[in-house]
Coordinates of C-alpha atoms (C1' of nucleotides) in Angstrom, one line a residue:
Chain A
X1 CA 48.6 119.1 131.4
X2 CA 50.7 120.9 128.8
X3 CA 49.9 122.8 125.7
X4 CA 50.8 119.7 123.9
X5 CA 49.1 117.6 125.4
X6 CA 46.3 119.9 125.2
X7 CA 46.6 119.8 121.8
X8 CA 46.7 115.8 121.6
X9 CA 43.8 115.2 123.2
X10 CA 42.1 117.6 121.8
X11 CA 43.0 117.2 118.2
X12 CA 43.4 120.8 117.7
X13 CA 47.0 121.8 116.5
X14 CA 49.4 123.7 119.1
X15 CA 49.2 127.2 117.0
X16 CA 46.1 127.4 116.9
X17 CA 45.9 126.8 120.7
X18 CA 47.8 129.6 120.9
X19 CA 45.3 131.6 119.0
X20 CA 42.6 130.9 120.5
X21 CA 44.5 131.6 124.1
X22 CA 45.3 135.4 121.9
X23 CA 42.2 135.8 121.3
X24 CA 40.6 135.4 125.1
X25 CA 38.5 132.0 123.9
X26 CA 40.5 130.1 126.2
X27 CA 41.6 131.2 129.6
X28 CA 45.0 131.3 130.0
X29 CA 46.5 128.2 132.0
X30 CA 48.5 128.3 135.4
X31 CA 51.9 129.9 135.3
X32 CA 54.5 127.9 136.7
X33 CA 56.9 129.5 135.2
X34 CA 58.1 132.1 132.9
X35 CA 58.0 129.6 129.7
X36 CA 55.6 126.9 131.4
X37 CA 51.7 127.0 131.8
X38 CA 49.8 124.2 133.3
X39 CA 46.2 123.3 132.1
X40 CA 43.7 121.2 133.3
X41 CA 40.1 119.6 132.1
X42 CA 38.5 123.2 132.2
X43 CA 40.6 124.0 129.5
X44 CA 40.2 120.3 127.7
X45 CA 36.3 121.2 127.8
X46 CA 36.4 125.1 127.1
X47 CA 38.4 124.0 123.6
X48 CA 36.1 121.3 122.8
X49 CA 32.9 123.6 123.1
X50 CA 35.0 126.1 121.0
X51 CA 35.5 123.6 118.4
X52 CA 31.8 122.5 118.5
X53 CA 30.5 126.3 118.2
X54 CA 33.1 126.6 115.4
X55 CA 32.4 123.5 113.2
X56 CA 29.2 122.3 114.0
X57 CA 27.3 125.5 115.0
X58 CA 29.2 127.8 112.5
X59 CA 29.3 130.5 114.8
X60 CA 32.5 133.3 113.9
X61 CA 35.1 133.1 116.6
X62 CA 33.7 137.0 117.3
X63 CA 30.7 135.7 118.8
X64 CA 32.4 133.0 120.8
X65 CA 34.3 135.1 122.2
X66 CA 31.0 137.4 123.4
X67 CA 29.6 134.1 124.7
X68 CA 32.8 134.2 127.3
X69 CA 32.9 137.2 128.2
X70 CA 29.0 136.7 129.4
X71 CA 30.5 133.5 130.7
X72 CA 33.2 135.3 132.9
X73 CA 31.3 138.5 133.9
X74 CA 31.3 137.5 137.5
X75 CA 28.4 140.7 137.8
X76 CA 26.2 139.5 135.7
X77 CA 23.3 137.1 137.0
X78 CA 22.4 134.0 135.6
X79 CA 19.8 135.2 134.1
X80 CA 21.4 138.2 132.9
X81 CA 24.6 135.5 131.6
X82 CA 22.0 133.3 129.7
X83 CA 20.5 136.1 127.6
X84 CA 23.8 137.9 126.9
X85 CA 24.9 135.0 125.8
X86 CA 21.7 133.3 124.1
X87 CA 22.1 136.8 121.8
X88 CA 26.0 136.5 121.3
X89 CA 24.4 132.7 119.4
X90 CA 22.4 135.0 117.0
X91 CA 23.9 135.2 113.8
X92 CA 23.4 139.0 113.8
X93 CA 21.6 141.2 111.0
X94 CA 23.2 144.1 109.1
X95 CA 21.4 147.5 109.8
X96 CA 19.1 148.0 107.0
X97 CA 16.9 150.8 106.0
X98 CA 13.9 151.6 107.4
X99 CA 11.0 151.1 105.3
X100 CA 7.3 150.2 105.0
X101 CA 7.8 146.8 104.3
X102 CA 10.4 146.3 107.6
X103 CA 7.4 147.7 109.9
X104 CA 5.1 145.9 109.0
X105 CA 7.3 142.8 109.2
X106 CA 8.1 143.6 112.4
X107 CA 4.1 144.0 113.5
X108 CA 3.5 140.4 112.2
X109 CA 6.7 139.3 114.8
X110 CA 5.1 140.9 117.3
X111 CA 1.5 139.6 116.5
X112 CA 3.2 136.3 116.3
X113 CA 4.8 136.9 120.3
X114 CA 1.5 138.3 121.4
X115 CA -0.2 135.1 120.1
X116 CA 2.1 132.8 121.6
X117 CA 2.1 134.8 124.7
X118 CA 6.0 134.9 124.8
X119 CA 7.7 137.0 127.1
X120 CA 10.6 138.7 124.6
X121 CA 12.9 141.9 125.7
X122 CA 12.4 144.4 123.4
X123 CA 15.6 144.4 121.9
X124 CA 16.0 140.5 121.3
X125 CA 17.7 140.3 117.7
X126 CA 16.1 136.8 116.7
X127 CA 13.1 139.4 116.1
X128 CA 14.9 141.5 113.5
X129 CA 16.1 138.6 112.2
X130 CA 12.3 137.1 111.8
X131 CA 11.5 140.2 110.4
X132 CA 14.4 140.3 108.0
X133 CA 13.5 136.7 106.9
X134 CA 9.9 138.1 106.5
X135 CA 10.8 141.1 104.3
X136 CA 12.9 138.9 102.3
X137 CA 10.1 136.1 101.7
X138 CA 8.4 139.1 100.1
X139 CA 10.9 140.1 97.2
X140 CA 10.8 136.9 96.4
X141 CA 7.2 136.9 95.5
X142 CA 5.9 134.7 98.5
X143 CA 3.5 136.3 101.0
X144 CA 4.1 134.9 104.3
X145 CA 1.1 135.6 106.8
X146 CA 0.9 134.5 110.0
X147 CA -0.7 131.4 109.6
X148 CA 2.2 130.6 107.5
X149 CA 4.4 131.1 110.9
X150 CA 2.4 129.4 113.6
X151 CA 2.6 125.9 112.5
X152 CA 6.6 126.6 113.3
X153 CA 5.9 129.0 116.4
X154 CA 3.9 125.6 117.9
X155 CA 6.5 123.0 116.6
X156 CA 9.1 125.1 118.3
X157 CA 7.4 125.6 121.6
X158 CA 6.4 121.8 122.0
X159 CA 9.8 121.3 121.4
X160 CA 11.4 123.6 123.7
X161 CA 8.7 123.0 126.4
X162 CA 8.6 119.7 126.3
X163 CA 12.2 118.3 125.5
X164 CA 14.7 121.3 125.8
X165 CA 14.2 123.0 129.1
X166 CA 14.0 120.2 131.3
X167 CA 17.7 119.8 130.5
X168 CA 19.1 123.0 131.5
X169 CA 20.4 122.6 135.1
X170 CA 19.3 126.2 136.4
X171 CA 20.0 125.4 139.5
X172 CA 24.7 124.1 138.8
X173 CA 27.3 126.3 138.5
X174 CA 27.3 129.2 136.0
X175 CA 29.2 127.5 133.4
X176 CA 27.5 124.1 133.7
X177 CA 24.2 126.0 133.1
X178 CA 25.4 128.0 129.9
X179 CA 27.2 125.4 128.5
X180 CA 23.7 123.4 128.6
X181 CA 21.8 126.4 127.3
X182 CA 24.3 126.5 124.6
X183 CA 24.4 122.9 123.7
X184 CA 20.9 123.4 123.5
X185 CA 20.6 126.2 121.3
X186 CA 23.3 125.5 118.8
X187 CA 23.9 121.6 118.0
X188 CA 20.1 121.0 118.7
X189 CA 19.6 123.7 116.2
X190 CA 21.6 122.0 114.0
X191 CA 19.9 119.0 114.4
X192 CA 16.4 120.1 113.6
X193 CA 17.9 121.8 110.5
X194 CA 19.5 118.7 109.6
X195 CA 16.6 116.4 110.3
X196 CA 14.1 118.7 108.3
X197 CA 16.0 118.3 105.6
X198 CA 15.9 114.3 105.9
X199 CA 12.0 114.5 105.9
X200 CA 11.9 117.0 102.8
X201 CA 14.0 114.7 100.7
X202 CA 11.6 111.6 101.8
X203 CA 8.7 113.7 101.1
X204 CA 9.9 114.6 97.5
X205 CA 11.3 111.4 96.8
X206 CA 7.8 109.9 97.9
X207 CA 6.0 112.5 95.5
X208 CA 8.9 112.1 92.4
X209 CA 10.8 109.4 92.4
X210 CA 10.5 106.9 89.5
X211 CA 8.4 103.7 90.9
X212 CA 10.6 101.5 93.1
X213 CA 8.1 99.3 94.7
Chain B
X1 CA 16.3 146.5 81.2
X2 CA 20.2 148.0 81.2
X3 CA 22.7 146.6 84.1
X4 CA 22.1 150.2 85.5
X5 CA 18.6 149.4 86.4
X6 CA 18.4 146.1 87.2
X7 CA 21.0 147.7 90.0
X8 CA 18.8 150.3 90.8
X9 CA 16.3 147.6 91.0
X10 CA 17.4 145.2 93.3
X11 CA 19.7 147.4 95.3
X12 CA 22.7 145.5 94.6
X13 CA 25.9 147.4 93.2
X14 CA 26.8 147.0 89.5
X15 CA 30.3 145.7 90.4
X16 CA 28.5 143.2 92.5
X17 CA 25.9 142.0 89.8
X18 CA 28.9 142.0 87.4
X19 CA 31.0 140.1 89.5
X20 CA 27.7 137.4 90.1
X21 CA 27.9 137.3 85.9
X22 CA 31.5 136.5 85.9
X23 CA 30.8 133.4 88.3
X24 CA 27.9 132.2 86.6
X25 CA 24.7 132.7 89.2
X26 CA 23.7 135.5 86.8
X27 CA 22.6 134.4 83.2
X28 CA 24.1 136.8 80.7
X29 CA 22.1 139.5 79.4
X30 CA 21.0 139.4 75.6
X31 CA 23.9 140.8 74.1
X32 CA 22.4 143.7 71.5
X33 CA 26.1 145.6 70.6
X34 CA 29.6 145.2 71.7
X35 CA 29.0 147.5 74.5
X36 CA 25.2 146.4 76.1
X37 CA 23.0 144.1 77.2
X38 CA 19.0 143.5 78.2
X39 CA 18.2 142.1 81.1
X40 CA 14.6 141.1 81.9
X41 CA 12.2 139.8 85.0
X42 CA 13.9 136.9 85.2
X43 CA 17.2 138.6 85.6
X44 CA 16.0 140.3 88.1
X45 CA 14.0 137.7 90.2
X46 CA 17.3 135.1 90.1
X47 CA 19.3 138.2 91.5
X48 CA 16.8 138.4 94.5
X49 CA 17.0 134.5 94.7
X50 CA 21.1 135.0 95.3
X51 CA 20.6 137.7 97.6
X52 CA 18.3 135.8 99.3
X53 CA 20.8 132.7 99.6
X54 CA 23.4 135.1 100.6
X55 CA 21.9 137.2 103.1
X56 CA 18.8 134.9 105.1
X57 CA 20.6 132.0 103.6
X58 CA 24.1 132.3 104.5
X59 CA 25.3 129.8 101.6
X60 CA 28.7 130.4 99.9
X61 CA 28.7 131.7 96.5
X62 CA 29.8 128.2 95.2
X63 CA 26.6 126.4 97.2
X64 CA 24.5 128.5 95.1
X65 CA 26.2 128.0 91.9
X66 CA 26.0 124.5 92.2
X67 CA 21.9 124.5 92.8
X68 CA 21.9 126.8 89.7
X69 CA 24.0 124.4 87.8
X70 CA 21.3 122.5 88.5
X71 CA 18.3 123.8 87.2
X72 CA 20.4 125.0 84.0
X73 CA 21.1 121.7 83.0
X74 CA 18.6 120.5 81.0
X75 CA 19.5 116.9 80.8
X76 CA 18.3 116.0 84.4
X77 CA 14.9 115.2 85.6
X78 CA 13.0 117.1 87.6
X79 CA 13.7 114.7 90.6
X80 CA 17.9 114.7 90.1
X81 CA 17.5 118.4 89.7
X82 CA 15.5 119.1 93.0
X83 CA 18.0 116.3 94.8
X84 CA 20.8 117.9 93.5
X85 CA 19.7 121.4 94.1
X86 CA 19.0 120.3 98.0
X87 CA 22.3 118.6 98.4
X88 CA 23.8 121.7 97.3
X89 CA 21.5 123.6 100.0
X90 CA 23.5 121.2 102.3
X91 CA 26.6 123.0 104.4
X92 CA 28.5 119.9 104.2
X93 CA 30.8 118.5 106.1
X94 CA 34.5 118.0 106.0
X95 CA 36.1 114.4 105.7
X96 CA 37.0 113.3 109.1
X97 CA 38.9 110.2 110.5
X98 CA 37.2 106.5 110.5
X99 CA 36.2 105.6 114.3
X100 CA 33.9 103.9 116.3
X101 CA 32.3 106.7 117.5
X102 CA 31.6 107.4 113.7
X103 CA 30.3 104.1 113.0
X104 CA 27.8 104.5 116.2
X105 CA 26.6 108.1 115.0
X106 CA 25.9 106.8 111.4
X107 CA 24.1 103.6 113.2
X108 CA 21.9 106.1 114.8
X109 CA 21.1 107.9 111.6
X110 CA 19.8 105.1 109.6
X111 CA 18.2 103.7 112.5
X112 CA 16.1 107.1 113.0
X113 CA 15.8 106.7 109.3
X114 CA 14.2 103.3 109.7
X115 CA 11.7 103.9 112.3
X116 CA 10.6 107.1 109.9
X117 CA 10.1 104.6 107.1
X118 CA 12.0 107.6 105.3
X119 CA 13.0 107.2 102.0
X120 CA 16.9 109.0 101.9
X121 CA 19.5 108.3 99.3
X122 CA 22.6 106.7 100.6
X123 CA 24.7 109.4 99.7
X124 CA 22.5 112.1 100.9
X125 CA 24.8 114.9 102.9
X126 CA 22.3 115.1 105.9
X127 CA 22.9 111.9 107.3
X128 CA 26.8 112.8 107.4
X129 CA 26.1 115.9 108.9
X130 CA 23.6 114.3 111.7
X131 CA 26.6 111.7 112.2
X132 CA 28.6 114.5 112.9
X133 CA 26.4 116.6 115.1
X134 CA 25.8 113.4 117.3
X135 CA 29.8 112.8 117.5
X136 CA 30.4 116.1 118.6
X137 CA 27.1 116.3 121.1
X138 CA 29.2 113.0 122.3
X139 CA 32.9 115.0 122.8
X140 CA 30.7 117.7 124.7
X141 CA 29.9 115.1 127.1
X142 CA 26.2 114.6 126.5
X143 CA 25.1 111.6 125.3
X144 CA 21.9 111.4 122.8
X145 CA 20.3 108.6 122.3
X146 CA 17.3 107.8 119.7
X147 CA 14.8 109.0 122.0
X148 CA 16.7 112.5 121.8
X149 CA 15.9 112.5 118.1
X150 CA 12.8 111.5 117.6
X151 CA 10.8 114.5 119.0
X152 CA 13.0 116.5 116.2
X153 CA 12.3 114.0 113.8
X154 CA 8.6 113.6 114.6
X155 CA 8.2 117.9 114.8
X156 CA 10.5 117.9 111.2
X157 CA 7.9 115.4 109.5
X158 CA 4.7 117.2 110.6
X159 CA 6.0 120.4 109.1
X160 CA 7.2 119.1 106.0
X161 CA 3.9 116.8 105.2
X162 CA 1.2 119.3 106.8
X163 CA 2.8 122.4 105.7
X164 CA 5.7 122.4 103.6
X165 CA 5.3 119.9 100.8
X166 CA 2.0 121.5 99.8
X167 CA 3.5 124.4 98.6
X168 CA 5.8 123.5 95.9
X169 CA 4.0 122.9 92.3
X170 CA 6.0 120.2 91.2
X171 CA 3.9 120.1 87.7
X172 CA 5.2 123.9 87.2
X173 CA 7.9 125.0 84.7
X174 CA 11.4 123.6 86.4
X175 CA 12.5 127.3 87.5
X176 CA 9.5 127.9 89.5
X177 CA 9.6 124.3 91.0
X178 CA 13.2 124.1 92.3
X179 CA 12.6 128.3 93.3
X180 CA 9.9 126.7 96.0
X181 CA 12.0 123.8 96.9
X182 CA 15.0 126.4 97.5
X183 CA 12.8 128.6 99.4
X184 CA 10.9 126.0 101.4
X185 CA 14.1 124.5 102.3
X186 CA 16.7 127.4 103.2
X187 CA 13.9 130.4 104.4
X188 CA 12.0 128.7 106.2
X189 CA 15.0 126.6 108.1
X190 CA 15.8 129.7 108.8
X191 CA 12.0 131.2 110.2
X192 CA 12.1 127.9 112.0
X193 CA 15.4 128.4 113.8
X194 CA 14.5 131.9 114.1
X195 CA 11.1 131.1 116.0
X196 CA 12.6 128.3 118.1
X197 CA 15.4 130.9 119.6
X198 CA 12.8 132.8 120.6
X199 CA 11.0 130.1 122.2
X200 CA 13.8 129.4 124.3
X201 CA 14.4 132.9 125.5
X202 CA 10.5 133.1 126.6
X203 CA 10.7 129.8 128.3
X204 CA 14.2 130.9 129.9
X205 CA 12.7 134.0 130.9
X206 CA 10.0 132.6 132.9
X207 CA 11.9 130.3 134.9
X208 CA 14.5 132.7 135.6
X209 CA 13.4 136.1 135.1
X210 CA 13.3 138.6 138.3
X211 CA 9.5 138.7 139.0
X212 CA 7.6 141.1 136.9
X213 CA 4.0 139.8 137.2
Chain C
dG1 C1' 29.3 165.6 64.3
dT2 C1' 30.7 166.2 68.6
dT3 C1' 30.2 165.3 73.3
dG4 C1' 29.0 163.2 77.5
dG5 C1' 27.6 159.4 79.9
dT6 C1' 26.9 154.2 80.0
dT7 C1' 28.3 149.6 79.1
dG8 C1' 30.9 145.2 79.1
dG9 C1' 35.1 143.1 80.0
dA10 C1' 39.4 142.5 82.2
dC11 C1' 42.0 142.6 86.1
dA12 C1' 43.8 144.2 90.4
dG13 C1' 42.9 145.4 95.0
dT14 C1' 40.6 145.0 99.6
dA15 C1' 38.5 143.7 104.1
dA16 C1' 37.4 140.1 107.1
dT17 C1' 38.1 135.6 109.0
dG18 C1' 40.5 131.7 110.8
dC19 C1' 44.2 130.0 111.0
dT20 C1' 49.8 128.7 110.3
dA21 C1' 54.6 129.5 110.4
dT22 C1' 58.7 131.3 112.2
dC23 C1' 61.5 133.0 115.6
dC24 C1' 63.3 133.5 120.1
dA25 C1' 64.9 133.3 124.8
dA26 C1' 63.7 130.7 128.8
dC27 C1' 63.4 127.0 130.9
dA28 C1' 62.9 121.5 132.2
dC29 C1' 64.5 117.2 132.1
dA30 C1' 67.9 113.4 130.9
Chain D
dT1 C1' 75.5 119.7 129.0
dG2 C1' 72.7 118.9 125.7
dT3 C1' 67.9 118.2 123.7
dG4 C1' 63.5 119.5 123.4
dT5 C1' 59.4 122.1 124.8
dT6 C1' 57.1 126.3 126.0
dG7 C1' 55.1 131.0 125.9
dG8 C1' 55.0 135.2 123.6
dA9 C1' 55.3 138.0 119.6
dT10 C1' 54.9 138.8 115.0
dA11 C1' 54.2 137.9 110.3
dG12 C1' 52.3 135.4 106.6
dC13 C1' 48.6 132.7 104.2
dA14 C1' 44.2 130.9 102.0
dT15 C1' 39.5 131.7 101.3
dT16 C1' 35.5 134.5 100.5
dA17 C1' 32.8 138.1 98.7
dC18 C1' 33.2 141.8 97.0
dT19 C1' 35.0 146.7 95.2
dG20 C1' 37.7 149.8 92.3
dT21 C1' 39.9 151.2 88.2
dC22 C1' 40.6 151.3 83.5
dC23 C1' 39.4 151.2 78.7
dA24 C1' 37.5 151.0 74.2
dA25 C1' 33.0 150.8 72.3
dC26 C1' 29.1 152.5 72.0
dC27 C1' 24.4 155.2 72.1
dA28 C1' 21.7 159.4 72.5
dA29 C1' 21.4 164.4 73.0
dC30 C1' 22.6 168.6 71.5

DNA sequence: GTTGGTTGGACAGTAATGCTATCCAACACA
DNA sequence: TGTGTTGGATAGCATTACTGTCCAACCAAC
């Protein structure tokens, strides 16, 4: 297959093929000459999870890119490949300053991972990001305390225990795993978020809406 | 309250709050000369609401004009203001080509919809967006059928009617009910995605994780 | 009354992001 | 022998969210 046809099946326009090849989110094809490359459904695939990451999941092409690398570090374990690139997902907090209200946010993230008896490294950023979340709740005059988190801490493990893991492969190939973890992560992400919404408008309508029995 | 201290305040820069006036999510000040302006609580507490949107929120500038729009303009009711506010909340989704594959995806939606007994406007941007998650899940080579939903939808409703709905006063002053709405809807998607990302790593972790008992 | 700092308003500039556009010589295929 | 495509390189562009500079008007302190 050819760049162009690449880009035909694909929908995404020739230059910005080329981009993405620049930029190391798609792998180069096979040389078969000095102005020919040859690409095959790898490729097809690899530009359709791009595309997917970029327009459903919203993720900046900086983190895509860390998802591949974790993806094509042959030394890394799966294990090792899932979280580095479970993390590269995270949309990432700005540095901040340290400060009464940021430790004790982080204490309740903790409590809340002591409760739920989850086994989290150290350095996982979805806790900063709880914690940012948290401090920001505060300024705006709402008091979260744990029991304002749990009700979401046990929706989310139901959820994860009982629908999401069953459908990683562990047990494929490396990039059949991650993509699945990824799938996962992202555009079932975006489905909760999407479908949340739904029921909040249903619940206010029920509450507001003029009477249209 | 001069511009200098509502900076000082919140921690935003003056160019930034200025900028914020010029685009309309700040009200002006009350002008009391050529040359100043008093700012008040309310000043303040909208600027944390932007920041908020912003920073946890990750909404454009324009998203959060629009829900501000909103609650300025007196002539709606409290209902059009909260559904407009929310479909502002909404990332929204680009046009796209007519297909089949679009026609099945919106199938689903209203189907899920149905079986909820949910009560969603026609126009409302989350079932485009759901369309558009399930078309891409599709391209990715997974296929999801109603019973892929429904554990989202079923988790989504419990939140929203046990947890969520409780906590906006909708016989409050307008400001203070769409404030709630805005911060039930876009922090607590956000503590929700959060909490589920760290559900996953846990449950990753154990399957996978190099034994550490 | 002078002086020094602050304010509002206008406008230009900037950094990051995600493309697009143009050019070119080197092919491949008819 | 021509016609068109490719890879590679480089430059340009649109959007977003600020940031920086300038200035006359002020207010408050000395």
């Amino acid at each position: 297959m050819r760049i162009s046809q690449l880009s035909a099946e694909s929908g995404v326009p020739i230059p910005t093929i080329k981009y993405y090849l620049r930029e190391g989110l798609l792998p180069q094809g096979e040389q078969t000459s000095a102005t020919r490359a040859e690409y095959g459904q790898a490729h097809l695939r690899r530009l359709r999870l791009i595309r997917a990451l970029l327009e459903v999941g919203r993720l900046p092409v900086a983190s895509i890119r860390k998802v591949i690398d974790a993806v094509d570090d042959e030394n890394l374990g799966v294990h090792q490949m899932l979280g580095t690139a479970h993390y590269a997902l995270s949309p990432g907090v700005e540095p901040h300053e340290e400060s009464p209200d940021w430790q004790e946010a982080r204490e309740m993230v903790d409590q809340l991972i002591a409760d739920y008896d989850w086994k989290i490294e150290p350095k996982a950023p979805a806790r900063e990001e709880l914690a940012q979340t948290i401090v920001t709740l505060r300024t705006l005059g709402t008091d979260p305390t744990l029991a304002d988190l749990t009700p979401y801490a046990t929706a989310a493990q139901t959820l994860v225990q009982t629908h999401e893991i069953h459908k990683i492969p562990f047990d494929a190939p490396r990039e059949t795993t991650v993509e699945a973890h990824i799938i996962g992560t992202v555009m079932y992400g975006r489905v909760l978020d999407t479908i949340r919404r739904l029921a909040q408008e249903s619940e206010s309508a029920r509450i507001l809406a003029p009477q249209t029995p």
